[in-house]
Coordinates of C-alpha atoms and ligand atoms in Angstrom, one line a residue:
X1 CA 18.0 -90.4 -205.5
X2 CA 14.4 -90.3 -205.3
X3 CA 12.6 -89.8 -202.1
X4 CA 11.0 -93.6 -203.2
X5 CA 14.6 -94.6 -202.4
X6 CA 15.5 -92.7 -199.8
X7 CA 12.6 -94.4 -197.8
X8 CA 13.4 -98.1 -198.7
X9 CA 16.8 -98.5 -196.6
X10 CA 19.1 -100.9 -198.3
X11 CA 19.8 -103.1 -195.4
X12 CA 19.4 -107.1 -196.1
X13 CA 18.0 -108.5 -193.0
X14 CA 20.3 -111.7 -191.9
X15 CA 19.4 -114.9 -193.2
X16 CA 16.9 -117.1 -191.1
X17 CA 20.0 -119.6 -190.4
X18 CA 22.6 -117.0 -189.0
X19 CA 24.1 -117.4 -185.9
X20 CA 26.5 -114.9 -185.8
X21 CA 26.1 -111.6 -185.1
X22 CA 27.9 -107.9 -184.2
X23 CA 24.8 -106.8 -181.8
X24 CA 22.6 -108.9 -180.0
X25 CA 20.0 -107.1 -177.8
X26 CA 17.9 -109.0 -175.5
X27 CA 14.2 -107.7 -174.8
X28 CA 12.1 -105.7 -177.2
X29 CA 10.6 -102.9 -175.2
X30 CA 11.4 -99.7 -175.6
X31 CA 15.3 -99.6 -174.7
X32 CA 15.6 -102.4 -176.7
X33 CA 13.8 -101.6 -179.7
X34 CA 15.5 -98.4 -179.4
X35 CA 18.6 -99.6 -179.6
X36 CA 18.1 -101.9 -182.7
X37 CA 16.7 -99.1 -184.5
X38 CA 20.2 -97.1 -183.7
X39 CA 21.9 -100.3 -184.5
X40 CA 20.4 -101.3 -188.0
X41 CA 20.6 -97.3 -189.2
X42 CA 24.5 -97.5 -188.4
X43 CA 25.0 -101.2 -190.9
X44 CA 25.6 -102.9 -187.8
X45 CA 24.5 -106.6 -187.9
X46 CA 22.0 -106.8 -185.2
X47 CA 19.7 -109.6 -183.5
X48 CA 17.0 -108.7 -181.3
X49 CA 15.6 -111.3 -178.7
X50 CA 12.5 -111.4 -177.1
X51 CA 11.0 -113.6 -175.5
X52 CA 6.9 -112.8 -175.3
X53 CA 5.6 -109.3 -177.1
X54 CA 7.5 -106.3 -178.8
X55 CA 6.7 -103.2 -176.8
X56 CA 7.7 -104.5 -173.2
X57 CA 5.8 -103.2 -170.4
X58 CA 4.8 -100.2 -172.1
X59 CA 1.9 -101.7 -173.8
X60 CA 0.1 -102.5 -171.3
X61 CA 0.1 -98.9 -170.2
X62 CA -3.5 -97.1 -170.6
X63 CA -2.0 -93.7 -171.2
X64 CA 1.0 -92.0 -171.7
X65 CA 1.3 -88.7 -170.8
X66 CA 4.6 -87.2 -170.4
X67 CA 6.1 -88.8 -173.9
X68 CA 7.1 -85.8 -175.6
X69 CA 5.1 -84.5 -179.0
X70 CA 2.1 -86.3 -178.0
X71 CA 0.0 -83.2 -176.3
X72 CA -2.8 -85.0 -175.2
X73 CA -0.8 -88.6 -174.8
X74 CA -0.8 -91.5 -176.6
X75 CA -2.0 -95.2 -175.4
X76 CA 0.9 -97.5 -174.6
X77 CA 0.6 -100.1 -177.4
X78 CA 0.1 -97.5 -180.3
X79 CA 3.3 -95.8 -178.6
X80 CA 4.7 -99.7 -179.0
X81 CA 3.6 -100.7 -182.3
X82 CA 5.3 -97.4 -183.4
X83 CA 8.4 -98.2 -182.2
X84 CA 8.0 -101.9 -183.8
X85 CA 7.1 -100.3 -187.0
X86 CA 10.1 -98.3 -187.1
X87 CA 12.5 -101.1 -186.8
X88 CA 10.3 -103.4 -188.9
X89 CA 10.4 -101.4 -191.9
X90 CA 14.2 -101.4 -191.7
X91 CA 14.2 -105.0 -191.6
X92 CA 15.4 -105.9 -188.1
X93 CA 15.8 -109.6 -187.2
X94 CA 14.0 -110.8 -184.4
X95 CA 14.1 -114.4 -182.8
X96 CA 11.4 -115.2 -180.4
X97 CA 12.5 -117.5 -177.4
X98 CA 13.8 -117.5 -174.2
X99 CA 17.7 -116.6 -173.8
X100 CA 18.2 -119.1 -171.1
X101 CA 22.0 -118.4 -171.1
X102 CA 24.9 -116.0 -171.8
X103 CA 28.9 -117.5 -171.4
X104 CA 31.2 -114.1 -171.9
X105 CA 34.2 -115.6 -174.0
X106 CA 37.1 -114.0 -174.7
X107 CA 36.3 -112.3 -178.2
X108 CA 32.6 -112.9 -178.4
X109 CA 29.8 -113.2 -176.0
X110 CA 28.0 -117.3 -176.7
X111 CA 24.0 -117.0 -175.8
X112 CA 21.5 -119.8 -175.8
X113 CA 17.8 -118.9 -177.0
X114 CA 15.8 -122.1 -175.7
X115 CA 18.1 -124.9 -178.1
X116 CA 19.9 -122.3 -180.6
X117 CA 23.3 -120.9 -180.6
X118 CA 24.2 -117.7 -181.3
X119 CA 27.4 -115.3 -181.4
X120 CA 27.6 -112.0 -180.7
X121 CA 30.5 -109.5 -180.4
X122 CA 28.4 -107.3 -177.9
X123 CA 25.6 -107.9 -176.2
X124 CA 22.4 -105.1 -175.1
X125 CA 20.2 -106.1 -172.3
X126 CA 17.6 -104.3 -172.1
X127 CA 15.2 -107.0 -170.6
X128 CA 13.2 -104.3 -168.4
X129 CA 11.6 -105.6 -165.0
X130 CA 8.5 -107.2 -163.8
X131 CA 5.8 -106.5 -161.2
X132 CA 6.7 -106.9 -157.4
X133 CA 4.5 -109.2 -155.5
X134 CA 2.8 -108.4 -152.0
X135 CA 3.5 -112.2 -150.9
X136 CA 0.3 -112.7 -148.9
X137 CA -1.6 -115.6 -148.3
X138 CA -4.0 -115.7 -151.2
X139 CA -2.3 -114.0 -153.8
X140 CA -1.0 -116.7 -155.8
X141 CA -4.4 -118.6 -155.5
X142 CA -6.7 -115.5 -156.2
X143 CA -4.4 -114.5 -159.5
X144 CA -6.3 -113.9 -162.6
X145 CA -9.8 -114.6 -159.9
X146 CA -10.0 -110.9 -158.4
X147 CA -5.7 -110.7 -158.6
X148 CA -4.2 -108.7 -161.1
X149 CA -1.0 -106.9 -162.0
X150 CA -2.5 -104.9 -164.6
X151 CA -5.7 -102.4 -164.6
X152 CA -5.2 -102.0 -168.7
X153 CA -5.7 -105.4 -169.1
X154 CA -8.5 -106.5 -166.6
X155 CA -10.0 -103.2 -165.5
X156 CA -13.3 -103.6 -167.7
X157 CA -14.2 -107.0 -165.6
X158 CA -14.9 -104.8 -162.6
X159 CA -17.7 -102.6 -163.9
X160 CA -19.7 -100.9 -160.9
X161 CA -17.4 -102.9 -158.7
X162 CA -15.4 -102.6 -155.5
X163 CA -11.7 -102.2 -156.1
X164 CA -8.4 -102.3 -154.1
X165 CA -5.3 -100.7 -155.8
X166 CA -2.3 -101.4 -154.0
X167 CA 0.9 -98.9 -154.0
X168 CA 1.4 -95.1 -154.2
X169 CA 3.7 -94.6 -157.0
X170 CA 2.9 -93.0 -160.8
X171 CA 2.1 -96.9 -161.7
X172 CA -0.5 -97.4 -158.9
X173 CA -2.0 -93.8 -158.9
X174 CA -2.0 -93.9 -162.8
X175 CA -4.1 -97.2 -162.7
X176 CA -6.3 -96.4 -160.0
X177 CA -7.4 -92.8 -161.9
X178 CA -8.0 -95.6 -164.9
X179 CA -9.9 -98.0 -163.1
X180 CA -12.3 -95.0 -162.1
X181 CA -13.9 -95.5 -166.0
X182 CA -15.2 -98.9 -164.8
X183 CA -15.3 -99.8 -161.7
X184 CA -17.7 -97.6 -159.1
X185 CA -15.4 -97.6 -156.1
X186 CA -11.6 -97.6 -156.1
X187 CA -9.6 -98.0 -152.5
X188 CA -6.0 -97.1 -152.5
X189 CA -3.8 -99.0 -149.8
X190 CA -0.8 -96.9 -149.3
X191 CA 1.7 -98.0 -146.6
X192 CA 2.5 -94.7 -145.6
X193 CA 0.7 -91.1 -145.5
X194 CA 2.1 -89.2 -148.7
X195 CA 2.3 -90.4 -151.9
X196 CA 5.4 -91.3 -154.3
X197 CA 3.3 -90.7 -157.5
X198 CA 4.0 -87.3 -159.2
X199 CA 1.7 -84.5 -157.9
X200 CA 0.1 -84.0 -160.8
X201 CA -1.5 -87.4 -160.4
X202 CA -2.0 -87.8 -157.2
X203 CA -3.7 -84.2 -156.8
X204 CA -5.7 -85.8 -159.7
X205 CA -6.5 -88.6 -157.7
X206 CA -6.7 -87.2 -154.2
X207 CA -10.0 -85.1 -155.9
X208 CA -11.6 -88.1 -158.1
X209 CA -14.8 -88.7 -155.7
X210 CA -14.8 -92.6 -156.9
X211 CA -11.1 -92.9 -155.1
X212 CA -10.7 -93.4 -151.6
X213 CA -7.3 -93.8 -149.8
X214 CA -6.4 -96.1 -146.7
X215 CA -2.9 -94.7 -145.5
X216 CA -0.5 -96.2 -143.7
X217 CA -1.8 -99.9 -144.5
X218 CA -0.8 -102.9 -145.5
X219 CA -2.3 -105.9 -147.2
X220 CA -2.4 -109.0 -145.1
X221 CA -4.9 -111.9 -146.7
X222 CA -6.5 -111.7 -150.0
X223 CA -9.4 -114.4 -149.4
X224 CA -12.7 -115.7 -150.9
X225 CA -14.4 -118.7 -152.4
X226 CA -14.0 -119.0 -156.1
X227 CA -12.2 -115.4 -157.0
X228 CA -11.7 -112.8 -154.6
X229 CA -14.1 -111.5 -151.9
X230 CA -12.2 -109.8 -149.1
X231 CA -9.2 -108.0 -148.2
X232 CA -7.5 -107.7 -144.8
X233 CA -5.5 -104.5 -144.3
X234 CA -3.3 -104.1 -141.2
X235 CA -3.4 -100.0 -140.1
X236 CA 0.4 -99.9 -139.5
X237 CA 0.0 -97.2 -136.7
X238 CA -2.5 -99.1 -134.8
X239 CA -1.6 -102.9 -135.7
X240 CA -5.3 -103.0 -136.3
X241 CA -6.5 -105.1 -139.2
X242 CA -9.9 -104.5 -140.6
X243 CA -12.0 -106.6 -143.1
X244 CA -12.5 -104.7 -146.4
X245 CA -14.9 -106.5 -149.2
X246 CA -13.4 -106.1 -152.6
X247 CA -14.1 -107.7 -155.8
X248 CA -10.8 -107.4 -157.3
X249 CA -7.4 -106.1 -156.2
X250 CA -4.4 -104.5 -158.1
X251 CA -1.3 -104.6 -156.9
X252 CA 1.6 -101.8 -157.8
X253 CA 3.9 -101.9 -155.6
X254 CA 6.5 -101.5 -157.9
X255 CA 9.5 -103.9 -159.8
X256 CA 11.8 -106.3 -159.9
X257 CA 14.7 -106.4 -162.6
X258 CA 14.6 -109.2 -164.9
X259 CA 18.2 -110.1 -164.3
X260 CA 18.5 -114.4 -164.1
X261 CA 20.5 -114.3 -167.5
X262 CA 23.1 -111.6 -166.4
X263 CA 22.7 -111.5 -162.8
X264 CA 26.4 -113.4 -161.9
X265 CA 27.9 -111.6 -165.2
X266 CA 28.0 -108.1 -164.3
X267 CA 27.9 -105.9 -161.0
X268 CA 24.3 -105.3 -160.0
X269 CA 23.3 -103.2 -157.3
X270 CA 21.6 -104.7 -153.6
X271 CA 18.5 -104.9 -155.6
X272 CA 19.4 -106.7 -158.8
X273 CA 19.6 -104.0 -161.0
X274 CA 22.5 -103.8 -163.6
X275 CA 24.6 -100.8 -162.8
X276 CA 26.2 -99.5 -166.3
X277 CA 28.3 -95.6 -166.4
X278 CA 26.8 -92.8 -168.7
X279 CA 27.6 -95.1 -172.0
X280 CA 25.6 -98.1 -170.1
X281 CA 28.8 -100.1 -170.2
X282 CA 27.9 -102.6 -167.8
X283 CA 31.2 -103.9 -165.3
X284 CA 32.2 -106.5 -168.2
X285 CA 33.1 -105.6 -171.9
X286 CA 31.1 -105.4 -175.0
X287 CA 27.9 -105.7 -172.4
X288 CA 25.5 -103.2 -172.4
X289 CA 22.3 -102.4 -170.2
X290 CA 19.8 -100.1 -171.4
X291 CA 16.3 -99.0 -170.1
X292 CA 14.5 -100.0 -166.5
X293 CA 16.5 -103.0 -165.8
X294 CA 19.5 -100.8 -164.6
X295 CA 20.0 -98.6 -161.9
X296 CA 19.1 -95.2 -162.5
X297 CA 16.8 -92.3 -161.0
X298 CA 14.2 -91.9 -163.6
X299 CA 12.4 -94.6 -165.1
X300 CA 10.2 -93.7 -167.8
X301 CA 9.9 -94.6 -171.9
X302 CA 11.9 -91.2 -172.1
X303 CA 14.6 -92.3 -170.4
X304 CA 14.4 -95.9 -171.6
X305 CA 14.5 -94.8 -175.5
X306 CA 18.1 -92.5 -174.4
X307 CA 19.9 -95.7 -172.9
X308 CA 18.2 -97.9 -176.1
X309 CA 20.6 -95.1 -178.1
X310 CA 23.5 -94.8 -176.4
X311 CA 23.6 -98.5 -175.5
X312 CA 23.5 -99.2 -179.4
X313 CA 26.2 -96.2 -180.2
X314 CA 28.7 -97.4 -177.3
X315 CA 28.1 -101.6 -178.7
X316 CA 29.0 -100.2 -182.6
X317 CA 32.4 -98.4 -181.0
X318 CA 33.2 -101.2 -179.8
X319 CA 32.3 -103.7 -182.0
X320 CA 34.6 -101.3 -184.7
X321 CA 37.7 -101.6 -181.7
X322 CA 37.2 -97.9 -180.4
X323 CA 35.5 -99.0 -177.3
X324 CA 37.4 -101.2 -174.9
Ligands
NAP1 P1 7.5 -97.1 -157.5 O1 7.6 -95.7 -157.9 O2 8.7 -97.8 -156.9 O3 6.4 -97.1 -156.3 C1 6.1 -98.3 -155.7 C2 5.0 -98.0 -154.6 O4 4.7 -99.2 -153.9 C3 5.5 -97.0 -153.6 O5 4.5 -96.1 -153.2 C4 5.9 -97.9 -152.4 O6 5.7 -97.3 -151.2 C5 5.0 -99.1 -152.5 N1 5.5 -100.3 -152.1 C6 6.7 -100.9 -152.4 N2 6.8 -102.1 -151.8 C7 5.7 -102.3 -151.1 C8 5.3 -103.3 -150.3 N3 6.0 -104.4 -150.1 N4 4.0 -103.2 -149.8 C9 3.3 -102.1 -150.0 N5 3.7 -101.1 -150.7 C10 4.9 -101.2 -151.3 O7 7.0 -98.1 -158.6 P2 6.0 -97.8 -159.8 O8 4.9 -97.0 -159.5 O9 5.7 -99.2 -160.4 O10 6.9 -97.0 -160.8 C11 8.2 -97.6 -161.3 C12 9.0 -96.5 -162.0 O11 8.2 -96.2 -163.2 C13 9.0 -95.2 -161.3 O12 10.3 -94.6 -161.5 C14 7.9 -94.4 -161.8 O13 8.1 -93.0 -161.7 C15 7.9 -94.9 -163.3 N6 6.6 -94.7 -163.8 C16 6.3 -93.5 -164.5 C17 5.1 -93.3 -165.0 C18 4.8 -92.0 -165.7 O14 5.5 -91.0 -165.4 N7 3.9 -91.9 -166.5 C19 4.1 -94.3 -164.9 C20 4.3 -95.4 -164.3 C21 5.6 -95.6 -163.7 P3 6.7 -96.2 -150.6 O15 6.3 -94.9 -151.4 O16 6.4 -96.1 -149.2 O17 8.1 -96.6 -150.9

């Protein structure tokens, strides 16, 4: 066999019409990408779902600095097109939609993708989380005005500008240290007085002279005219609230799972998140969870990629009967 060969896989991608699969996994970030690629290379007959952009959250990440054999880090969306590419070449079938709905029969899982129908004998979800909102006045109004969820994205609108970045986690602290590129003042509101984020960041941050911090504070009102002109913070310790101008505001503050399709399926935890054993066998059968949207202690593309694997190895046991 030439190596020629050897790189040309002979899988044959299902046929646009098929509705019946062994695999289906639902989301295409990491874990699920992951997972298909595990999938496919075992001949198992797999269907990936998703419903916006390959590359999940991931690609909206500026940087990435603790994926391993990328010394000086790698951006999120090269990091995501190379995990498309991989599954891609081995001709993975994707739908694009919205799975609206998943009925767990008796021998096969039944899920709706806007109006199709499709079969699977296990099921992956791997459909990651979203951003959590502050729910102040003036958030929803001021979105995509001065409110955003995502410094990659909008950071170079606020050149020389005043920004707020709300949160103290790796995400917020992450963002903030990106925003320094454009925007001349960067105000971190942290609701208590140590941050979450990993110390290598947040001593990164802590000594950046365009990053200032306001502990123990919370956002009460995001207000202006047209986009946004002023924050009010509440000093938890004093009950103060103070006036800060801003022209834009970021908010980190965390996630929320993505769990409508599967939330009355399988046993979540208090917060939504899909809890799964070491083989991310979720409470029911043939359903997997892999990557952010279950519960677990570290939640990184690292440990999303691992769950995208052994999600895809437990579905093919069981799909072959050696998994019940
Ligand atoms: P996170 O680690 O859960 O941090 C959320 C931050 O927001 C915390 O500082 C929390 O404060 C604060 N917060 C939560 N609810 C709030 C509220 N209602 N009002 C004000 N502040 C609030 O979330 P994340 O930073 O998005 O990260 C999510 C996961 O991804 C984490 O496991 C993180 O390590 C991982 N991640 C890793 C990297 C990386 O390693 N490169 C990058 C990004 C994210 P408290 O601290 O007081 O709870």
């Amino acid at each position: 066999m030439t190596l020629k060969t050897q790189t040309k896989p002979k899988i044959k991608p299902a046929k646009k019409k098929d509705t019946s699969f062994d695999l289906i996994i639902i989301g295409g970030g990491p874990a699920g990408l992951t997972a298909a690629l595990y999938a496919v290379r075992a001949r198992v007959k797999v269907l990936l779902v998703e419903k916006m952009i390959l590359g999940g959250m991931v690609s909206t990440t500026f940087n990435i600095e603790n994926y391993p054999g990328f010394p000086e880090g790698i951006s999120g969306m090269e990091l995501s097109n190379r995990f498309q590419d991989q599954v891609r070449r081995l001709g993975l079938d994707i739908v694009w939609g919205n799975a609206i709905e998943i009925k767990n029969k008796k021998s096969e899982k039944e899920i709706i993708v806007d109006d199709k129908k499709f079969i699977a004998k296990a099921l992956i979800i791997a459909t990651g989380t979203e951003a959590a909102k502050l729910g102040v006045p003036g958030e929803d109004e001021f979105r995509g005005r001065g409110v955003s969820y995502c410094a990659t994205c909008d950071g170079a609108f606020y050149k020389d500008k005043k920004v707020m970045v709300v949160g103290g986690g790796n995400s917020a602290i992450e963002e903030a240290l990106f925003l320094t590129r454009y925007a001349k003042k960067i105000s971190v509101i942290h609701r208590r007085d140590e941050l979450r984020a990993d110390k290598i960041i947040a001593e990164r941050a802590i000594q950046d002279p365009k990053i200032y911090f306001f502990w123990h504070s919370t956002v009460e009102k995001i207000s202006g005219k047209q986009k946004v002109e002023e924050v009010t913070l509440k000093d938890t310790h004093s009950n103060k609230t103070l006036k800060v101008p801003a022209d834009g505001i970021f908010v980190y503050i965390g996630s929320k799972p993505n769990n409508e399709l599967v939330k009355d399926i399988v046993k979540t935890d208090s917060h939504g998140f899909i809890i799964t054993d070491e083989n991310m066998k979720t409470s029911v059968n043939g359903i997997y969870a892999a990557g952010d949207i279950r519960v677990k202690s570290l939640k990184q593309v690292v440990t999303a990629v691992a769950d995208g694997a052994i999600a895809a190895e437990s579905a093919r046991k069981y799909i072959e009967g050696n998994d019940k």
